[in-house]
mmCIF file of C-alpha atoms in Angstrom:
data_model
loop_
_atom_site.group_PDB
_atom_site.id
_atom_site.type_symbol
_atom_site.label_atom_id
_atom_site.label_comp_id
_atom_site.label_asym_id
_atom_site.label_seq_id
_atom_site.Cartn_x
_atom_site.Cartn_y
_atom_site.Cartn_z
ATOM 1 C CA MET A 1 -199.946 -7.995 -30.173
ATOM 2 C CA LYS A 2 -198.221 -11.229 -29.153
ATOM 3 C CA PRO A 3 -200.408 -13.457 -27.070
ATOM 4 C CA ILE A 4 -197.523 -14.368 -24.734
ATOM 5 C CA ILE A 5 -195.164 -12.290 -22.650
ATOM 6 C CA SER A 6 -191.761 -13.189 -21.142
ATOM 7 C CA ALA A 7 -191.027 -12.777 -17.412
ATOM 8 C CA SER A 8 -188.604 -9.941 -18.056
ATOM 9 C CA GLU A 9 -191.155 -8.108 -20.207
ATOM 10 C CA CYS A 10 -193.719 -8.583 -17.497
ATOM 11 C CA VAL A 11 -191.411 -7.038 -14.878
ATOM 12 C CA SER A 12 -190.761 -4.053 -17.172
ATOM 13 C CA GLU A 13 -194.403 -3.445 -17.928
ATOM 14 C CA SER A 14 -195.409 -3.824 -14.294
ATOM 15 C CA ALA A 15 -193.075 -0.968 -13.433
ATOM 16 C CA GLY A 16 -194.370 1.256 -16.353
ATOM 17 C CA PRO A 17 -197.230 3.638 -16.771
ATOM 18 C CA ARG A 18 -199.793 0.975 -17.696
ATOM 19 C CA PRO A 19 -199.100 -1.967 -15.375
ATOM 20 C CA PRO A 20 -201.052 -5.124 -16.288
ATOM 21 C CA VAL A 21 -203.560 -6.780 -14.012
ATOM 22 C CA LEU A 22 -201.991 -10.080 -12.954
ATOM 23 C CA LEU A 23 -204.116 -13.202 -12.672
ATOM 24 C CA ASP A 24 -202.809 -16.354 -10.968
ATOM 25 C CA VAL A 25 -204.762 -19.354 -12.356
ATOM 26 C CA ARG A 26 -202.805 -22.283 -10.912
ATOM 27 C CA TRP A 27 -204.741 -25.510 -11.425
ATOM 28 C CA GLN A 28 -204.256 -29.177 -12.026
ATOM 29 C CA LEU A 29 -206.624 -31.723 -13.508
ATOM 30 C CA GLY A 30 -207.965 -33.673 -10.545
ATOM 31 C CA GLY A 31 -206.445 -31.396 -7.996
ATOM 32 C CA PRO A 32 -205.111 -30.400 -5.618
ATOM 33 C CA PRO A 33 -206.638 -26.864 -5.709
ATOM 34 C CA GLY A 34 -204.390 -23.989 -6.583
ATOM 35 C CA LEU A 35 -205.356 -21.610 -3.812
ATOM 36 C CA PRO A 36 -203.011 -23.016 -1.193
ATOM 37 C CA ASP A 37 -200.117 -22.616 -3.593
ATOM 38 C CA TYR A 38 -201.172 -19.043 -4.324
ATOM 39 C CA GLU A 39 -201.350 -18.251 -0.651
ATOM 40 C CA ALA A 40 -197.860 -19.734 -0.125
ATOM 41 C CA GLY A 41 -196.426 -17.380 -2.663
ATOM 42 C CA HIS A 42 -197.411 -15.543 -5.899
ATOM 43 C CA ILE A 43 -196.195 -12.744 -8.117
ATOM 44 C CA PRO A 44 -196.712 -9.542 -6.145
ATOM 45 C CA GLY A 45 -200.140 -7.958 -6.846
ATOM 46 C CA ALA A 46 -201.554 -11.069 -8.604
ATOM 47 C CA VAL A 47 -205.112 -12.080 -7.826
ATOM 48 C CA PHE A 48 -206.103 -15.747 -7.654
ATOM 49 C CA VAL A 49 -208.736 -16.998 -10.161
ATOM 50 C CA ASP A 50 -210.303 -20.441 -9.622
ATOM 51 C CA LEU A 51 -210.633 -22.342 -12.905
ATOM 52 C CA ASP A 52 -213.311 -24.735 -11.753
ATOM 53 C CA ALA A 53 -215.409 -22.039 -10.029
ATOM 54 C CA GLU A 54 -214.792 -18.985 -12.264
ATOM 55 C CA LEU A 55 -213.597 -20.139 -15.613
ATOM 56 C CA ALA A 56 -216.018 -22.906 -16.121
ATOM 57 C CA GLY A 57 -219.706 -23.686 -15.509
ATOM 58 C CA PRO A 58 -220.991 -26.697 -13.656
ATOM 59 C CA ALA A 59 -220.138 -30.068 -15.314
ATOM 60 C CA GLY A 60 -222.963 -31.714 -17.157
ATOM 61 C CA SER A 61 -224.183 -32.399 -20.648
ATOM 62 C CA GLY A 62 -221.944 -29.652 -21.967
ATOM 63 C CA GLY A 63 -218.818 -31.423 -20.723
ATOM 64 C CA ARG A 64 -216.551 -31.371 -17.669
ATOM 65 C CA HIS A 65 -215.547 -27.693 -18.018
ATOM 66 C CA PRO A 66 -218.324 -25.997 -20.013
ATOM 67 C CA LEU A 67 -218.011 -22.270 -20.614
ATOM 68 C CA PRO A 68 -219.064 -20.206 -17.622
ATOM 69 C CA ASP A 69 -222.059 -17.896 -17.672
ATOM 70 C CA PRO A 70 -220.755 -14.759 -19.278
ATOM 71 C CA GLU A 71 -222.249 -12.505 -16.608
ATOM 72 C CA GLU A 72 -220.749 -14.583 -13.796
ATOM 73 C CA PHE A 73 -217.429 -14.692 -15.584
ATOM 74 C CA GLY A 74 -217.532 -10.892 -15.998
ATOM 75 C CA ALA A 75 -218.290 -10.353 -12.311
ATOM 76 C CA ALA A 76 -215.286 -12.575 -11.411
ATOM 77 C CA MET A 77 -212.997 -10.578 -13.726
ATOM 78 C CA ARG A 78 -214.234 -7.262 -12.293
ATOM 79 C CA ARG A 79 -213.562 -8.495 -8.742
ATOM 80 C CA ALA A 80 -210.075 -9.327 -9.900
ATOM 81 C CA GLY A 81 -209.618 -5.711 -11.125
ATOM 82 C CA VAL A 82 -209.970 -6.336 -14.878
ATOM 83 C CA SER A 83 -211.134 -3.331 -16.838
ATOM 84 C CA ARG A 84 -211.880 -3.019 -20.504
ATOM 85 C CA ASP A 85 -208.840 -0.843 -21.218
ATOM 86 C CA THR A 86 -206.235 -2.333 -18.832
ATOM 87 C CA PRO A 87 -203.742 -4.956 -19.981
ATOM 88 C CA VAL A 88 -203.973 -8.398 -18.421
ATOM 89 C CA VAL A 89 -201.265 -11.018 -17.862
ATOM 90 C CA VAL A 90 -202.328 -14.507 -16.827
ATOM 91 C CA TYR A 91 -200.067 -17.192 -15.457
ATOM 92 C CA ASP A 92 -200.253 -20.685 -13.930
ATOM 93 C CA GLY A 93 -197.739 -23.096 -12.443
ATOM 94 C CA GLY A 94 -195.917 -23.587 -15.724
ATOM 95 C CA GLN A 95 -197.987 -26.085 -17.754
ATOM 96 C CA GLY A 96 -199.834 -23.226 -19.391
ATOM 97 C CA TRP A 97 -203.268 -24.947 -19.758
ATOM 98 C CA ALA A 98 -205.116 -22.996 -17.099
ATOM 99 C CA ALA A 99 -203.543 -19.701 -18.107
ATOM 100 C CA ALA A 100 -204.545 -20.343 -21.706
ATOM 101 C CA ARG A 101 -208.141 -21.037 -20.660
ATOM 102 C CA ALA A 102 -208.298 -17.629 -18.965
ATOM 103 C CA TRP A 103 -206.582 -16.028 -21.957
ATOM 104 C CA TRP A 104 -209.100 -17.569 -24.330
ATOM 105 C CA LEU A 105 -212.125 -16.652 -22.234
ATOM 106 C CA LEU A 106 -211.106 -13.060 -21.877
ATOM 107 C CA ARG A 107 -210.288 -12.806 -25.618
ATOM 108 C CA TRP A 108 -213.553 -14.572 -26.563
ATOM 109 C CA THR A 109 -215.537 -12.125 -24.434
ATOM 110 C CA GLY A 110 -213.917 -9.097 -26.063
ATOM 111 C CA HIS A 111 -210.931 -8.107 -24.064
ATOM 112 C CA SER A 112 -208.192 -7.091 -26.552
ATOM 113 C CA ASP A 113 -205.080 -6.929 -24.365
ATOM 114 C CA VAL A 114 -204.477 -10.313 -22.741
ATOM 115 C CA ARG A 115 -201.230 -12.262 -22.619
ATOM 116 C CA VAL A 116 -200.029 -15.411 -21.001
ATOM 117 C CA LEU A 117 -196.768 -15.424 -19.025
ATOM 118 C CA ASP A 118 -194.629 -17.765 -21.043
ATOM 119 C CA GLY A 119 -193.387 -20.576 -18.790
ATOM 120 C CA GLY A 120 -195.695 -19.570 -15.928
ATOM 121 C CA LEU A 121 -194.617 -18.972 -12.390
ATOM 122 C CA ALA A 122 -191.560 -21.210 -12.971
ATOM 123 C CA ALA A 123 -190.157 -18.558 -15.279
ATOM 124 C CA TRP A 124 -190.523 -15.825 -12.760
ATOM 125 C CA GLU A 125 -187.211 -14.846 -11.221
ATOM 126 C CA GLY A 126 -188.388 -12.047 -8.875
ATOM 127 C CA GLU A 127 -189.573 -12.283 -5.280
ATOM 128 C CA LEU A 128 -192.929 -13.777 -4.368
ATOM 129 C CA SER A 129 -195.547 -12.378 -2.059
ATOM 130 C CA THR A 130 -197.979 -13.901 0.372
ATOM 131 C CA GLU A 131 -200.136 -10.768 0.596
ATOM 132 C CA THR A 132 -203.575 -11.039 -0.854
ATOM 133 C CA PRO A 133 -204.325 -7.845 -2.834
ATOM 134 C CA THR A 134 -207.686 -6.113 -2.861
ATOM 135 C CA PRO A 135 -207.838 -4.507 -6.313
ATOM 136 C CA ALA A 136 -210.297 -1.792 -7.208
ATOM 137 C CA GLU A 137 -213.390 -3.089 -8.987
ATOM 138 C CA GLY A 138 -212.810 -3.319 -12.718
ATOM 139 C CA ASP A 139 -215.313 -2.381 -15.437
ATOM 140 C CA PHE A 140 -214.954 -5.217 -17.888
ATOM 141 C CA ARG A 141 -218.255 -6.338 -19.436
ATOM 142 C CA PRO A 142 -218.122 -9.505 -21.507
ATOM 143 C CA ALA A 143 -219.247 -9.432 -25.112
ATOM 144 C CA PRO A 144 -218.949 -13.121 -26.226
ATOM 145 C CA GLY A 145 -218.038 -13.906 -29.825
ATOM 146 C CA ALA A 146 -214.715 -12.091 -30.347
ATOM 147 C CA LEU A 147 -212.999 -15.530 -31.017
ATOM 148 C CA PRO A 148 -214.545 -18.417 -33.000
ATOM 149 C CA LEU A 149 -216.266 -21.133 -30.994
ATOM 150 C CA LEU A 150 -217.429 -24.536 -32.134
ATOM 151 C CA ASP A 151 -220.242 -26.788 -30.849
ATOM 152 C CA ALA A 152 -220.291 -30.509 -31.406
ATOM 153 C CA ASP A 153 -221.847 -30.256 -34.824
ATOM 154 C CA GLY A 154 -219.417 -27.499 -35.822
ATOM 155 C CA ALA A 155 -216.482 -29.709 -34.719
ATOM 156 C CA ALA A 156 -217.823 -32.516 -36.876
ATOM 157 C CA ALA A 157 -218.181 -30.222 -39.879
ATOM 158 C CA THR A 158 -214.695 -28.841 -39.416
ATOM 159 C CA ALA A 159 -213.255 -32.336 -39.261
ATOM 160 C CA CYS A 160 -214.823 -32.954 -42.671
ATOM 161 C CA SER A 161 -214.294 -29.662 -44.437
ATOM 162 C CA GLY A 162 -211.426 -28.146 -42.645
ATOM 163 C CA LEU A 163 -208.859 -29.312 -40.085
ATOM 164 C CA LEU A 164 -209.808 -30.416 -36.581
ATOM 165 C CA LEU A 165 -206.892 -30.976 -34.192
ATOM 166 C CA ASP A 166 -207.106 -33.226 -31.156
ATOM 167 C CA ALA A 167 -204.870 -31.709 -28.407
ATOM 168 C CA ARG A 168 -204.930 -34.687 -26.048
ATOM 169 C CA ALA A 169 -202.126 -37.175 -25.605
ATOM 170 C CA ALA A 170 -201.765 -39.529 -28.529
ATOM 171 C CA GLU A 171 -202.825 -42.629 -26.493
ATOM 172 C CA ARG A 172 -206.164 -41.004 -25.684
ATOM 173 C CA TYR A 173 -206.661 -40.027 -29.271
ATOM 174 C CA ARG A 174 -206.050 -43.631 -30.366
ATOM 175 C CA GLY A 175 -208.389 -44.923 -27.630
ATOM 176 C CA ASP A 176 -205.636 -47.048 -25.978
ATOM 177 C CA VAL A 177 -206.585 -45.564 -22.579
ATOM 178 C CA GLU A 178 -209.317 -43.265 -21.374
ATOM 179 C CA PRO A 179 -208.883 -42.429 -17.709
ATOM 180 C CA ILE A 180 -211.706 -39.821 -17.458
ATOM 181 C CA ASP A 181 -214.473 -39.964 -20.132
ATOM 182 C CA ARG A 182 -217.053 -42.537 -20.942
ATOM 183 C CA VAL A 183 -215.215 -43.976 -23.994
ATOM 184 C CA GLY A 184 -211.838 -43.633 -25.602
ATOM 185 C CA GLY A 185 -211.077 -42.591 -29.141
ATOM 186 C CA HIS A 186 -211.499 -39.404 -31.170
ATOM 187 C CA ILE A 187 -213.869 -37.470 -33.338
ATOM 188 C CA PRO A 188 -213.878 -39.012 -36.805
ATOM 189 C CA GLY A 189 -211.660 -37.016 -39.099
ATOM 190 C CA ALA A 190 -209.679 -35.262 -36.351
ATOM 191 C CA ILE A 191 -205.890 -35.193 -36.514
ATOM 192 C CA SER A 192 -203.782 -36.069 -33.403
ATOM 193 C CA ALA A 193 -201.730 -32.921 -32.307
ATOM 194 C CA PRO A 194 -200.818 -33.294 -28.656
ATOM 195 C CA THR A 195 -200.512 -29.810 -27.114
ATOM 196 C CA SER A 196 -197.465 -31.092 -25.115
ATOM 197 C CA GLU A 197 -195.446 -30.897 -28.314
ATOM 198 C CA ASN A 198 -195.982 -27.118 -28.537
ATOM 199 C CA ALA A 199 -193.669 -26.303 -25.631
ATOM 200 C CA GLY A 200 -190.219 -27.220 -24.375
ATOM 201 C CA ALA A 201 -189.345 -28.962 -21.125
ATOM 202 C CA ASP A 202 -189.462 -25.583 -19.348
ATOM 203 C CA GLY A 203 -193.057 -25.062 -20.347
ATOM 204 C CA ARG A 204 -192.214 -22.233 -22.661
ATOM 205 C CA PHE A 205 -193.665 -22.171 -26.197
ATOM 206 C CA LEU A 206 -191.472 -23.176 -29.031
ATOM 207 C CA PRO A 207 -190.421 -20.336 -31.361
ATOM 208 C CA ALA A 208 -193.198 -19.148 -33.663
ATOM 209 C CA GLU A 209 -191.498 -20.363 -36.760
ATOM 210 C CA VAL A 210 -191.098 -23.844 -35.260
ATOM 211 C CA LEU A 211 -194.798 -23.914 -34.292
ATOM 212 C CA ALA A 212 -195.798 -22.700 -37.700
ATOM 213 C CA ALA A 213 -193.790 -25.495 -39.376
ATOM 214 C CA ARG A 214 -195.391 -28.056 -37.024
ATOM 215 C CA PHE A 215 -198.961 -26.922 -37.761
ATOM 216 C CA LYS A 216 -198.206 -26.717 -41.503
ATOM 217 C CA GLU A 217 -197.134 -30.368 -41.402
ATOM 218 C CA LEU A 218 -200.374 -31.130 -39.646
ATOM 219 C CA GLY A 219 -202.372 -29.541 -42.476
ATOM 220 C CA THR A 220 -203.161 -25.896 -41.558
ATOM 221 C CA ASP A 221 -201.960 -24.560 -44.939
ATOM 222 C CA GLY A 222 -204.915 -24.483 -47.261
ATOM 223 C CA ALA A 223 -207.431 -25.533 -44.559
ATOM 224 C CA PRO A 224 -210.523 -23.194 -44.833
ATOM 225 C CA GLU A 225 -210.901 -23.321 -41.092
ATOM 226 C CA VAL A 226 -208.970 -24.839 -38.156
ATOM 227 C CA GLY A 227 -210.566 -26.148 -35.020
ATOM 228 C CA VAL A 228 -209.174 -27.562 -31.755
ATOM 229 C CA TYR A 229 -210.596 -29.844 -29.067
ATOM 230 C CA CYS A 230 -209.160 -31.707 -26.098
ATOM 231 C CA GLY A 231 -210.733 -33.517 -23.116
ATOM 232 C CA SER A 232 -212.754 -30.671 -21.662
ATOM 233 C CA GLY A 233 -211.702 -27.421 -23.357
ATOM 234 C CA VAL A 234 -208.653 -26.560 -21.163
ATOM 235 C CA SER A 235 -205.616 -27.956 -22.942
ATOM 236 C CA GLY A 236 -207.382 -27.216 -26.201
ATOM 237 C CA ALA A 237 -207.200 -23.541 -25.320
ATOM 238 C CA HIS A 238 -203.425 -23.996 -24.922
ATOM 239 C CA GLU A 239 -203.309 -25.338 -28.461
ATOM 240 C CA VAL A 240 -205.349 -22.409 -29.796
ATOM 241 C CA LEU A 241 -202.784 -20.138 -27.990
ATOM 242 C CA ALA A 242 -199.870 -22.023 -29.653
ATOM 243 C CA LEU A 243 -201.611 -21.531 -33.051
ATOM 244 C CA ALA A 244 -201.973 -17.847 -32.269
ATOM 245 C CA VAL A 245 -198.264 -17.640 -31.476
ATOM 246 C CA ALA A 246 -197.701 -19.162 -34.889
ATOM 247 C CA GLY A 247 -200.081 -16.576 -36.482
ATOM 248 C CA ILE A 248 -202.850 -19.058 -37.258
ATOM 249 C CA PRO A 249 -206.413 -18.413 -36.110
ATOM 250 C CA ALA A 250 -208.349 -21.287 -34.761
ATOM 251 C CA ALA A 251 -211.721 -22.093 -33.196
ATOM 252 C CA LEU A 252 -212.064 -23.951 -29.904
ATOM 253 C CA TYR A 253 -214.596 -26.745 -29.351
ATOM 254 C CA ALA A 254 -215.152 -25.938 -25.750
ATOM 255 C CA GLY A 255 -217.233 -28.997 -24.891
ATOM 256 C CA SER A 256 -214.532 -31.227 -26.408
ATOM 257 C CA TRP A 257 -214.301 -34.952 -25.897
ATOM 258 C CA SER A 258 -216.153 -34.892 -22.548
ATOM 259 C CA GLU A 259 -219.210 -33.553 -24.249
ATOM 260 C CA TRP A 260 -218.828 -35.487 -27.492
ATOM 261 C CA SER A 261 -218.295 -38.898 -25.920
ATOM 262 C CA ALA A 262 -221.172 -38.379 -23.385
ATOM 263 C CA ASP A 263 -223.628 -38.573 -26.306
ATOM 264 C CA GLU A 264 -223.851 -42.173 -27.373
ATOM 265 C CA SER A 265 -225.343 -41.163 -30.738
ATOM 266 C CA ARG A 266 -222.148 -39.486 -31.808
ATOM 267 C CA PRO A 267 -219.595 -41.613 -33.752
ATOM 268 C CA VAL A 268 -216.264 -42.532 -32.224
ATOM 269 C CA ALA A 269 -213.084 -43.413 -34.165
ATOM 270 C CA LYS A 270 -210.205 -45.375 -32.683
ATOM 271 C CA GLY A 271 -206.653 -46.040 -33.674
ATOM 272 C CA PRO A 272 -203.913 -43.827 -35.119
ATOM 273 C CA ASP A 273 -205.749 -42.751 -38.251
ATOM 274 C CA PRO A 274 -208.198 -39.895 -38.446
ATOM 275 C CA GLN A 275 -211.195 -42.019 -39.662
#
């Protein structure tokens, strides 16, 4: 199954015998919150999911957006109407980061039928609704481990023995600027691979063959394992999704740079080269 879905396909499936549960995950780093935008207009039937409150745990030693408690995440998904056997389509405002985070979490916890609306709400050409739905309680029960996950030590090992991609902007990778975390730079051995280069100006993913060629050039061919990290595990999920579109499995380092850089004992590399 493709991990993304077009707006026209979503319309068709929503009118079919197995309509997907629609999740609106609009979010921006640093705010404003997405709920007011949701209330002003969303795809009919979509339920709002708060990334900071429901797709992440409290910030701390595990990073700015550590993984949520699986049971709390499962309860949030059931409230949104997610069941084990129902398809799910996730969208955000168009950047794709937040939707990818929800996609990754659902896939990691065992849901097999989850897709991201390619291009987000900006790609939707139908009418919007201001009605807040009250879906029937779903039955989804998380079973973490269905997708590969890295911790800090695993990320370091992948940088040495496989391929570790840094999904942040190139200037943060180099350490030229660091607007959020304690120190700038990157995990030694990681390769700069900004996730912004996986999509066009409209927020839609580049064709699978184009993405495959990009990742091949970055070193995926022959790598025994591929890992991805970003600032706090959100845009990194978007890169994992892009890799999935290209047919390349990859692990996510969820703690990402916010966890790595918070530990002063961990090494930091600067500049354009991996080491």
